[in-house]
Tab-separated table of C-alpha atoms and ligand atoms in Angstrom:
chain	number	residue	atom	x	y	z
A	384	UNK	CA	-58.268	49.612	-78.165
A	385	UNK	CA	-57.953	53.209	-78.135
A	386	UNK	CA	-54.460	54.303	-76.807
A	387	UNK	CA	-53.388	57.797	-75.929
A	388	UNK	CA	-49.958	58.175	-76.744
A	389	UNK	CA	-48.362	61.529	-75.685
A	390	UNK	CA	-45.792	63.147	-77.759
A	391	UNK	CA	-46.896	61.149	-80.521
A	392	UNK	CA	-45.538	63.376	-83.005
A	393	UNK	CA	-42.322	63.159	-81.855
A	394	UNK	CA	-39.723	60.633	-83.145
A	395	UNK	CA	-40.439	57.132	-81.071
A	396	UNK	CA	-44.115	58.259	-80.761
A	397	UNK	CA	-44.905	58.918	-84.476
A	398	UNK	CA	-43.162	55.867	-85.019
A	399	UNK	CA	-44.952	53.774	-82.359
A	400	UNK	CA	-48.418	55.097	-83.930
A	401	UNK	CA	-47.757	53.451	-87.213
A	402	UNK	CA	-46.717	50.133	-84.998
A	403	UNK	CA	-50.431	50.555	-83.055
A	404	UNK	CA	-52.457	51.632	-86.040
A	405	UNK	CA	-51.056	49.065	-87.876
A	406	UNK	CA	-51.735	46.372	-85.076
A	407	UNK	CA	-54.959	47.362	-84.922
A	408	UNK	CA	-55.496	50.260	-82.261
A	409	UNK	CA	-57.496	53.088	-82.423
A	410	UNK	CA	-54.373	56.169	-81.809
A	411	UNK	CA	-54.988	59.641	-79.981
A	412	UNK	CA	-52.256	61.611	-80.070
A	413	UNK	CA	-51.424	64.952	-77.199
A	414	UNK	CA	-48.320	66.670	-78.378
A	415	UNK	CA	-47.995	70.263	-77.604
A	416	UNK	CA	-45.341	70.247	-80.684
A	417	UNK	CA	-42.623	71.611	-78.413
A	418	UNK	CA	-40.242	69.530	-80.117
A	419	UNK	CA	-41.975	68.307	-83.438
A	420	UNK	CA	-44.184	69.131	-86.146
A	421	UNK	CA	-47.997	68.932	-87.191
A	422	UNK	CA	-47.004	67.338	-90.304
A	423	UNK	CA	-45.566	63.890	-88.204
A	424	UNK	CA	-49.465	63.538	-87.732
A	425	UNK	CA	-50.029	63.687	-91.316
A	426	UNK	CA	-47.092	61.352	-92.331
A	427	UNK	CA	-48.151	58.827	-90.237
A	428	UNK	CA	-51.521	58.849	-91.746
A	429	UNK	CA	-50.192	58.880	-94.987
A	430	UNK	CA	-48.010	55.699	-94.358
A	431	UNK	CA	-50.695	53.662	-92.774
A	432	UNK	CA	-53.848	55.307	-94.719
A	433	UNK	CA	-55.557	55.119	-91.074
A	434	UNK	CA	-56.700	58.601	-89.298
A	435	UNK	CA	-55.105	60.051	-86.325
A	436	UNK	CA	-57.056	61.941	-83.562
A	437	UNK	CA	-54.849	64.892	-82.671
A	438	UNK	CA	-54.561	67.265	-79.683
A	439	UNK	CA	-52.539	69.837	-79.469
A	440	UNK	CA	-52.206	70.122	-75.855
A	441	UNK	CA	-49.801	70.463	-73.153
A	442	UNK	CA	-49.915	67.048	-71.110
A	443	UNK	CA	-49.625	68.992	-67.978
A	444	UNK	CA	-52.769	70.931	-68.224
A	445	UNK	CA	-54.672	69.209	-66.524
A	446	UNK	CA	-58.090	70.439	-67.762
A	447	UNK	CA	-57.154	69.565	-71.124
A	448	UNK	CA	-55.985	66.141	-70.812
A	449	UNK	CA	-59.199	65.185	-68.529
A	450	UNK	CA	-61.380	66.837	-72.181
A	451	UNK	CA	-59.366	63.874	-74.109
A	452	UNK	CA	-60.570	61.228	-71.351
A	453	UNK	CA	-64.159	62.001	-71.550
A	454	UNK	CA	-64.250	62.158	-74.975
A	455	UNK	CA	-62.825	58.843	-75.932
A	456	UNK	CA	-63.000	55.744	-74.001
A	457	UNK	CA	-59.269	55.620	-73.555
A	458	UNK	CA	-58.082	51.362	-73.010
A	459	UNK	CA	-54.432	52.604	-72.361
A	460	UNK	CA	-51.960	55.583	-72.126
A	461	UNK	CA	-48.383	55.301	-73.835
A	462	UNK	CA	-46.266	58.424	-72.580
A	463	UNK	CA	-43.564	59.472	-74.336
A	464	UNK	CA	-44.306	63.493	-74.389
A	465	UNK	CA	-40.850	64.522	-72.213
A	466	UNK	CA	-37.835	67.078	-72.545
A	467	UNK	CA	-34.772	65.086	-73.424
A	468	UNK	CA	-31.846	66.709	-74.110
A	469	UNK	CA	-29.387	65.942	-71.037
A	470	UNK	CA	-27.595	69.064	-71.423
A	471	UNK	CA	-30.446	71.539	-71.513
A	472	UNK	CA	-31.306	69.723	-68.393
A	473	UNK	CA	-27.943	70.887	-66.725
A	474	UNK	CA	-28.777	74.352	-67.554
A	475	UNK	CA	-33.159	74.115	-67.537
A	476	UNK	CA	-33.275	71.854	-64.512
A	477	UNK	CA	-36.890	73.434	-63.319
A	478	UNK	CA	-38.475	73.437	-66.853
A	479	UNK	CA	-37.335	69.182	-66.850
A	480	UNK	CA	-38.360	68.564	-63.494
A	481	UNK	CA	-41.413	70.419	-63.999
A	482	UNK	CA	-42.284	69.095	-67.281
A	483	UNK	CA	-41.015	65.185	-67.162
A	484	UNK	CA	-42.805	64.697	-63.997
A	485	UNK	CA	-46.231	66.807	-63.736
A	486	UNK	CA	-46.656	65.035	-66.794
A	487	UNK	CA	-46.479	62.113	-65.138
A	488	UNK	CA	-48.759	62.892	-62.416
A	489	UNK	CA	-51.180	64.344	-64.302
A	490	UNK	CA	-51.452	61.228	-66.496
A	491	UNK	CA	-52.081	58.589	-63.811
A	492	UNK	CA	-54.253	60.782	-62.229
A	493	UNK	CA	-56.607	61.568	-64.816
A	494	UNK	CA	-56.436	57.721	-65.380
A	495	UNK	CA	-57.202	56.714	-61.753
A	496	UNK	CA	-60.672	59.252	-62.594
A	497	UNK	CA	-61.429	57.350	-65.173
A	498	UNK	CA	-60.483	53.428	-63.713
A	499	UNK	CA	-57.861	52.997	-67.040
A	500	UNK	CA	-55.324	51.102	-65.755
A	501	UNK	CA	-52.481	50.421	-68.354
A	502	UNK	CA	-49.826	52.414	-68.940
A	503	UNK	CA	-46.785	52.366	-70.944
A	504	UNK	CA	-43.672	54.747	-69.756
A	505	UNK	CA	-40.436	56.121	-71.447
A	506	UNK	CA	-37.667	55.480	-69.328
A	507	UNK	CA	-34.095	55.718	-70.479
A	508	UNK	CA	-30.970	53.592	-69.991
A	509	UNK	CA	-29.402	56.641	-68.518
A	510	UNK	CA	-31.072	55.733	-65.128
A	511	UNK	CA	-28.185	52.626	-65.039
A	512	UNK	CA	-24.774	55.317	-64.487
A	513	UNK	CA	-22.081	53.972	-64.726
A	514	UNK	CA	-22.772	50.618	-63.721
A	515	UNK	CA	-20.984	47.380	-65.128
A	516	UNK	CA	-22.513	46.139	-68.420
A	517	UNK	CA	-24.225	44.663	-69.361
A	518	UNK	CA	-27.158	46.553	-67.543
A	519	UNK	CA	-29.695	44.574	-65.815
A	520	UNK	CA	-33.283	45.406	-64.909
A	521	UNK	CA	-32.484	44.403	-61.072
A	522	UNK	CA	-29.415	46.666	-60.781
A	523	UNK	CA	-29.565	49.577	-58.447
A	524	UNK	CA	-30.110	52.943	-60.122
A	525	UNK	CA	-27.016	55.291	-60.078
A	526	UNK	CA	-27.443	58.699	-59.137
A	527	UNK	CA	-27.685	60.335	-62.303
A	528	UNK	CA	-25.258	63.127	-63.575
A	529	UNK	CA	-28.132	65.013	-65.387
A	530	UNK	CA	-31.284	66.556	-64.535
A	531	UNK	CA	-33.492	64.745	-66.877
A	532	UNK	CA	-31.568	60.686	-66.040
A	533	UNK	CA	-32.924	61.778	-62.107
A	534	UNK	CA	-36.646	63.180	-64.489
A	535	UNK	CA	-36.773	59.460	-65.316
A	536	UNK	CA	-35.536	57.442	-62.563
A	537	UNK	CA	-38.564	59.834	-60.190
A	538	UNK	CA	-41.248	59.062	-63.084
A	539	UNK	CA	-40.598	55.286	-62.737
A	540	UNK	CA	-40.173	55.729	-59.241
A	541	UNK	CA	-44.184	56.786	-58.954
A	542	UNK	CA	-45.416	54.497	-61.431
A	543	UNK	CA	-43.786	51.940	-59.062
A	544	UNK	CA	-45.654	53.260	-56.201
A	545	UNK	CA	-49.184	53.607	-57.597
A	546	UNK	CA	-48.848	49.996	-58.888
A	547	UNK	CA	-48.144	48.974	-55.821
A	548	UNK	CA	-50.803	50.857	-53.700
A	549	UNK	CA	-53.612	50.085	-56.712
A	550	UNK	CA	-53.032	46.420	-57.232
A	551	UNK	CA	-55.313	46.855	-60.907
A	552	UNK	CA	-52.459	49.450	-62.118
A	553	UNK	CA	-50.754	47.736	-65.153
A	554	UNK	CA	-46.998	49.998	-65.584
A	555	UNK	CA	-45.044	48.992	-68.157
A	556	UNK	CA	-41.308	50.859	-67.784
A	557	UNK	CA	-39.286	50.501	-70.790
A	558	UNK	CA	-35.639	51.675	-70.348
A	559	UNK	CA	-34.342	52.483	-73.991
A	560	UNK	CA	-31.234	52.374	-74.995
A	561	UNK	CA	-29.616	54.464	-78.068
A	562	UNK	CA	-32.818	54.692	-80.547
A	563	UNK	CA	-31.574	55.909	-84.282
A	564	UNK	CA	-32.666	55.359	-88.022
A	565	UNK	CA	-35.824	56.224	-89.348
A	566	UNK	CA	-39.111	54.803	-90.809
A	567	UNK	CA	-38.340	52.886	-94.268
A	568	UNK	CA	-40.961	54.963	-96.038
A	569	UNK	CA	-38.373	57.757	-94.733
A	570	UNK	CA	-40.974	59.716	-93.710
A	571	UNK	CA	-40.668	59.554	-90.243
A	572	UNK	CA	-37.243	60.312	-88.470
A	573	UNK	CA	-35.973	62.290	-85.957
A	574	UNK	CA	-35.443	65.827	-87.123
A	575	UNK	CA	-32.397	67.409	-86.592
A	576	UNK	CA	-32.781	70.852	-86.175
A	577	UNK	CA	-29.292	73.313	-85.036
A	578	UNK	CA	-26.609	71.781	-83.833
A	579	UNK	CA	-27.314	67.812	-82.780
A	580	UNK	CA	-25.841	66.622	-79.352
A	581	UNK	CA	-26.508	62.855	-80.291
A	582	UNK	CA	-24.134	60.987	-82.428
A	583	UNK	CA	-26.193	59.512	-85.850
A	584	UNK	CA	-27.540	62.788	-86.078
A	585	UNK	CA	-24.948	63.973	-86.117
A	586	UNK	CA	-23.280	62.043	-88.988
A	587	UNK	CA	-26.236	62.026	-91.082
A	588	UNK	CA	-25.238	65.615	-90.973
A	589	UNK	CA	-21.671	65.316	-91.906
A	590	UNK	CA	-22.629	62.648	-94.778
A	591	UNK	CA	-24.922	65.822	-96.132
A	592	UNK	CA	-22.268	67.790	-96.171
A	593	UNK	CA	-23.794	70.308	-93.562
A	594	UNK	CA	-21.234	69.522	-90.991
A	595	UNK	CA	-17.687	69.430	-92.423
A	596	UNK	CA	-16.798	66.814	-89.957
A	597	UNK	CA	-17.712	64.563	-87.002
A	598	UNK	CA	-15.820	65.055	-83.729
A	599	UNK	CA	-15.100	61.376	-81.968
A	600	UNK	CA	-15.323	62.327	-78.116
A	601	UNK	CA	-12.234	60.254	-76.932
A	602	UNK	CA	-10.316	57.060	-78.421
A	603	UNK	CA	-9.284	56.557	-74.935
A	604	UNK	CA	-12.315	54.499	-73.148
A	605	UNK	CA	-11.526	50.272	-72.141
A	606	UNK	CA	-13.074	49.857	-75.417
A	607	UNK	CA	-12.940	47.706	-78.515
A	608	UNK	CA	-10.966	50.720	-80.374
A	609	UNK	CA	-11.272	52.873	-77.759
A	610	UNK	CA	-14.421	54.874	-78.490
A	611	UNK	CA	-17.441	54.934	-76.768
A	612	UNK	CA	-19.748	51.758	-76.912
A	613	UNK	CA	-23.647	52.059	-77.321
A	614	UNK	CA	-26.761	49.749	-77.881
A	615	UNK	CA	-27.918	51.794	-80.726
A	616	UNK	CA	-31.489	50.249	-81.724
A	617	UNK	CA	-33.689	51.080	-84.777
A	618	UNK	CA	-36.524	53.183	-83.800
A	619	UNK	CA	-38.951	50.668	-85.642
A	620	UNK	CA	-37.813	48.073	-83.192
A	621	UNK	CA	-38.593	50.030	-80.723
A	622	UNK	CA	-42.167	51.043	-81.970
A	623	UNK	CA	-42.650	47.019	-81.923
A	624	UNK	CA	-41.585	46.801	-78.273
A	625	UNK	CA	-44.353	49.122	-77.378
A	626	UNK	CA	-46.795	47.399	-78.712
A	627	UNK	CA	-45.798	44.329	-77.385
A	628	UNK	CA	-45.414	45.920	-74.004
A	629	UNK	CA	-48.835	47.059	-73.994
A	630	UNK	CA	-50.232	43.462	-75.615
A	631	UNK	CA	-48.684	41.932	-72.507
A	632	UNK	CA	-49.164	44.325	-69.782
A	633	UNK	CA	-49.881	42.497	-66.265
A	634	UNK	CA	-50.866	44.040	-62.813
A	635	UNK	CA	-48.221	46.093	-60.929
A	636	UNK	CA	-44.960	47.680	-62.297
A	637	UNK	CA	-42.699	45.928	-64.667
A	638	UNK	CA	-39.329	47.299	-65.818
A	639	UNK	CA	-37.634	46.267	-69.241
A	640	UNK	CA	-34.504	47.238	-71.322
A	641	UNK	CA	-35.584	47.995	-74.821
A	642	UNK	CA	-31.627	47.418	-76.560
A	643	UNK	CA	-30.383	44.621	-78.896
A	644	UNK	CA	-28.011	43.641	-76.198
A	645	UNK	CA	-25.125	44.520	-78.630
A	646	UNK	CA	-22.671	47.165	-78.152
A	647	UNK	CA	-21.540	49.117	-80.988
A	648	UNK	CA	-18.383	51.650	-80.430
A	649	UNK	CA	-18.429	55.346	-82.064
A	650	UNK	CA	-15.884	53.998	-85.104
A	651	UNK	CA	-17.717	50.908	-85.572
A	652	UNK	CA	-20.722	52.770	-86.385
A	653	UNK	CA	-19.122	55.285	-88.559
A	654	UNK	CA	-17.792	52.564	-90.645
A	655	UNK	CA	-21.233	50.365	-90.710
A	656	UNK	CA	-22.697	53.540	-91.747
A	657	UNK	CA	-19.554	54.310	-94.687
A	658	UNK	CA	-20.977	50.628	-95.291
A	659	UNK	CA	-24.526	51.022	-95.882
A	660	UNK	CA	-24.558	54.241	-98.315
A	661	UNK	CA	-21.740	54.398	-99.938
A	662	UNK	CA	-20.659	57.515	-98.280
A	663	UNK	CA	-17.364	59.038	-96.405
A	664	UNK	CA	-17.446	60.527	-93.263
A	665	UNK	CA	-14.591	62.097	-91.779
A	666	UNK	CA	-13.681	62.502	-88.443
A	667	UNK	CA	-11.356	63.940	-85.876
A	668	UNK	CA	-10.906	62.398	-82.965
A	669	UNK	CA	-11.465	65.174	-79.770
A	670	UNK	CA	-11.165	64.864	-75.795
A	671	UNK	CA	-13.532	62.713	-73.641
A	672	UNK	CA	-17.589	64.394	-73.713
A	673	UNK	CA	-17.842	65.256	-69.640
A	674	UNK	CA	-20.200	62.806	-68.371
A	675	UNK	CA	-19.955	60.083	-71.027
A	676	UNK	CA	-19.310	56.952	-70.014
A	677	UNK	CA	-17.339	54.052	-71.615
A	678	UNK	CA	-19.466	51.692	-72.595
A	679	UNK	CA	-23.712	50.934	-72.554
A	680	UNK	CA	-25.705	48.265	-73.531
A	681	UNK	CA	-28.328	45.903	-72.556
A	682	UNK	CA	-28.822	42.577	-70.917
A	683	UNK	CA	-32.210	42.104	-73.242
A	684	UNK	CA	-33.370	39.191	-71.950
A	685	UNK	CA	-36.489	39.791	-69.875
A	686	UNK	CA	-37.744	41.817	-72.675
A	687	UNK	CA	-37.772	38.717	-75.110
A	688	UNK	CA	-39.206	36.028	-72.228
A	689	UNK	CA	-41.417	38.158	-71.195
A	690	UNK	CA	-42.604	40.249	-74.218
A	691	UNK	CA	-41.741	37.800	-76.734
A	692	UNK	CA	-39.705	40.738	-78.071
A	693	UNK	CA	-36.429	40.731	-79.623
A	694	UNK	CA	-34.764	43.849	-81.892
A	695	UNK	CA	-34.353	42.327	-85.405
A	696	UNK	CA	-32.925	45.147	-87.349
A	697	UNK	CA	-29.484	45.188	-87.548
A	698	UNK	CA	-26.633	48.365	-87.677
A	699	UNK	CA	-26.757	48.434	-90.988
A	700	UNK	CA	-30.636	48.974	-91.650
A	701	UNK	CA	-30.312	51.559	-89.056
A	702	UNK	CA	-27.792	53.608	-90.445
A	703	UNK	CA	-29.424	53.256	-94.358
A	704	UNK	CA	-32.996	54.212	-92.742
A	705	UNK	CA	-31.169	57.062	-90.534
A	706	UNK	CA	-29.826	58.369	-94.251
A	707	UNK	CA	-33.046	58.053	-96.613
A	708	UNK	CA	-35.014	59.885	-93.837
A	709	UNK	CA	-32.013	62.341	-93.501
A	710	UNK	CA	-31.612	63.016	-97.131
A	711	UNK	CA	-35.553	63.585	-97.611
A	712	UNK	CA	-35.958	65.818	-94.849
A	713	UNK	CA	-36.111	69.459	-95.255
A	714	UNK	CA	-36.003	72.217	-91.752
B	831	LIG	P1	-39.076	63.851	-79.089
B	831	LIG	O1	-38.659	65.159	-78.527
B	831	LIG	O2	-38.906	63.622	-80.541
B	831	LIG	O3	-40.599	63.561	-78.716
B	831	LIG	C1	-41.192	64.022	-77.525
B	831	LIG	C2	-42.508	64.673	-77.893
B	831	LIG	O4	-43.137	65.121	-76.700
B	831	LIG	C3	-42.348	65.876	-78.805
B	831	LIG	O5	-43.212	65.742	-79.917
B	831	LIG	C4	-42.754	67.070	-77.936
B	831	LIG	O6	-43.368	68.078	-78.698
B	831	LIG	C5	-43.690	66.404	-76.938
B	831	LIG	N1	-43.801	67.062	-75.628
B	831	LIG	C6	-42.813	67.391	-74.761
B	831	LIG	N2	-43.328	67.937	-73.651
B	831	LIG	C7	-44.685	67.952	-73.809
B	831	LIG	C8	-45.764	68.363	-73.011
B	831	LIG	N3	-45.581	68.885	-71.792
B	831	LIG	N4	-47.015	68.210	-73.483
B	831	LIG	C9	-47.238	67.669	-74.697
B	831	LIG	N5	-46.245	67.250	-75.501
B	831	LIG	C10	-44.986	67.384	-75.060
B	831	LIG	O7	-38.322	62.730	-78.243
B	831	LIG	P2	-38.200	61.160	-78.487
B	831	LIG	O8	-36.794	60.868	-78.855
B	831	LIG	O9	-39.297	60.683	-79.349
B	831	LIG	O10	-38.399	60.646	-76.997
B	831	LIG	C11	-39.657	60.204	-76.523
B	831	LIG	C12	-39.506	59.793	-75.064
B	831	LIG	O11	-38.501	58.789	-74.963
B	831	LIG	C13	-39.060	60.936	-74.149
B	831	LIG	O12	-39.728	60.806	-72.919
B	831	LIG	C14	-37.574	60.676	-73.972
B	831	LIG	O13	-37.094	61.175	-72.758
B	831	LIG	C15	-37.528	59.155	-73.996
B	831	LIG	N6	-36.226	58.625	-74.424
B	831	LIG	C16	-35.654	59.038	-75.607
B	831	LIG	C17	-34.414	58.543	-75.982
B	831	LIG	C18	-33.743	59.017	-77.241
B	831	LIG	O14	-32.525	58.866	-77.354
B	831	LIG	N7	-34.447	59.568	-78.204
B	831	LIG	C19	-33.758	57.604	-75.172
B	831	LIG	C20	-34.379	57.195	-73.989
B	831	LIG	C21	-35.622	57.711	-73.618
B	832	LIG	C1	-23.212	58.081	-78.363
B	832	LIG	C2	-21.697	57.921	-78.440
B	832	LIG	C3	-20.493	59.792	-77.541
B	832	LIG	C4	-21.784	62.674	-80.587
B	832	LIG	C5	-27.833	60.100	-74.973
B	832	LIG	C6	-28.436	60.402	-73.628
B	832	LIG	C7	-29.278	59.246	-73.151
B	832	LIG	C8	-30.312	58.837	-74.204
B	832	LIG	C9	-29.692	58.666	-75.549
B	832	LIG	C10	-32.384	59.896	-73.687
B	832	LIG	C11	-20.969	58.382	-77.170
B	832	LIG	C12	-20.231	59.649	-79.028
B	832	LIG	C13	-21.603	61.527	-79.826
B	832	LIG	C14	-20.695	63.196	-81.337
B	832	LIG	C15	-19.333	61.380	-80.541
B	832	LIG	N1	-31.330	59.834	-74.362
B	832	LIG	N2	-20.390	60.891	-79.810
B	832	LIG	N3	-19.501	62.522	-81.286
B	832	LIG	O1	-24.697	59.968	-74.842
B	832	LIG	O2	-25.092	57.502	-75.245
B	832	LIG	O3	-27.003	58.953	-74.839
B	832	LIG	O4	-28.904	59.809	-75.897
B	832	LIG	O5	-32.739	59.233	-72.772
B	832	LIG	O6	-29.884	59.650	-71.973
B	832	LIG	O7	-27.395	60.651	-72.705
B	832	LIG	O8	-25.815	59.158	-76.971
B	832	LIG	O9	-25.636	59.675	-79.362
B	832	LIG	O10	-24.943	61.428	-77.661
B	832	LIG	O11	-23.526	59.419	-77.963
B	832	LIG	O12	-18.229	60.825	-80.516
B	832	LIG	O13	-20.787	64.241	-81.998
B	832	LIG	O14	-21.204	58.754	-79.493
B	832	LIG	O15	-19.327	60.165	-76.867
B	832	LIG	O16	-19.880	57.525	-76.990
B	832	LIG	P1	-25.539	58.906	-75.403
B	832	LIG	P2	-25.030	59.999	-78.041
């Protein structure tokens, strides 16, 4: 089938093309490279030895995005393309609301023209708040502390709606929950460019000796050890639980959690990383990060009776894959 995956050169999407291509779909990428690089296109080529069809487009022109439709007889739409940085979202809340949710729009739009009726949507875990873990597709959203948690929680919002005024729309919301490591091949990662806001980043970083240490935002959280808890989940996991969302898409809206169902606190992961390579990282530990909360992780059940999908990769092939990609790549 050919899919159009948006943002496809970005970190879950160039990962979830080498998932499709090497499942068997036909991949067309849109990426306006607002956040990535021409050369993710070429990697994943050059891991699955499979072409690519590339735009470089933004996904909320809508004039370009209707060219893609009529020249390729598109089966299904993944969308990933999106701003994600919560902060920038506090201080860019137009350019988020603007871009996470035209996007959106213009997507299903151009695919109500054209009678394609599956779609697969980036969501984020960050649409639960604070609410008790584990989180639970049924629970009611919390009003989110960020621009782009209330960007995600509107996007699912409307892909609930059309579903349910077009009975033939096919929505598959996946709600990730702390994505990290990095193709094996190392080829493929998320590239951290300045200053990263997100933790394994972050301590990739330190373990290159470009950061002298990592700051541990609070030891004071109902925690384990006090630290913060997270689902992290390897990226290639992920990739699988697209493709397996879009094998098994049925009429109207369905909402999954994408997470191992484990939670992982900010010392724990230091260590399993320490673990992995072979390499110290030190740390201070610093006050509470405002808007954090304690603890995160998934109840990933519906996922794996639904979707037949499961995260098999554990914390320690996520922190060696988040280190071979980090040591290969080059700004
Ligand atoms: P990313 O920034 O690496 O990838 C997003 C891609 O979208 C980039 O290549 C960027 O150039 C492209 N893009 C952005 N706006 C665009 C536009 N208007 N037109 C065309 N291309 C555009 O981010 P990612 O980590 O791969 O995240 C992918 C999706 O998953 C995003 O929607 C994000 O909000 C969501 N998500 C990410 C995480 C995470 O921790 N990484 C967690 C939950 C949800
Ligand atoms: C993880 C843990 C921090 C950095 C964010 C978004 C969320 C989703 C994923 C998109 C927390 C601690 C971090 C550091 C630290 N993205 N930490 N020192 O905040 O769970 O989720 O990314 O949808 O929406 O909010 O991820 O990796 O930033 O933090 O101690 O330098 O690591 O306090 O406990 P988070 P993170």
């Amino acid at each position: 089938m050919n899919i159009l995956v948006t943002g496809g050169a970005g970190y879950i999407g160039s990962n979830t093309c080498v998932a499709l291509l090497e499942a068997g779909h036909t991949v067309i990428v849109a990426d306006n490279l607002c956040n990535s690089k021409n050369d993710a296109i070429e990697k994943i080529m050059q891991i699955t030895n499979k072409e690519v069809i590339f735009y470089q487009i933004d996904v909320n022109d809508v004039v370009a995005v209707d060219t893609i439709f009529s020249n390729h007889e598109i089966g299904g739409v993944i969308h990933f393309a999106g701003l994600k940085a919560v902060g920038e979202s506090v201080e860019k809340p137009l350019e988020y609301y603007y871009n996470n949710i035209l996007s959106t729009m213009v997507l299903t739009k151009t695919c109500q023209k054209y009678g394609v009726n599956r779609f697969v949507f980036s969501s984020s875990a960050t649409v639960y708040g604070d609410n008790k873990v584990p989180f639970v597709e049924t629970m009611d959203l919390l009003p989110s502390t960020n621009p782009y948690g209330e960007t995600k929680a509107i996007s699912e919002r409307i892909l609930t709606d059309i579903a349910k005024a077009n009975p033939a729309f096919s929505v598959s919301i996946l709600r990730y929950f702390n994505p990290i490591g990095a193709h094996e091949s190392g080829l493929i990662g998320e590239a951290s460019n300045g200053i990263p806001n997100n933790l394994m980043p972050y301590v990739t970083q330190v373990a290159k000796g470009i950061r002298e240490k990592l700051r541990v935002f609070g030891n004071d959280y109902p925690t384990i050890d006090g630290t913060g808890v997270r689902d992290y989940i390897h990226v290639l996991d992920l990739a699988e639980g697209h493709v397996a969302a879009l094998d098994n898409l049925t009429e109207g809206a369905h909402i999954y959690n994408l997470g191992t169902g484990q939670g992982t606190s900010v010392l724990e992961l230091v260590k399993a990383f320490e673990e992995a390579n072979g390499i110290e990282v030190p740390y201070e530990i610093v006050d509470r990060r405002p808007g954090d909360i304690a603890s995160c992780y998934a109840d990933a059940s519906k996922a794996k009776q639904e979707l037949g999908w499961t995260a098999k990769r554990n914390i320690i092939s996520m922190c060696r894959d988040a280190w071979r990609f980090e040591k290969n790549f080059k700004e």
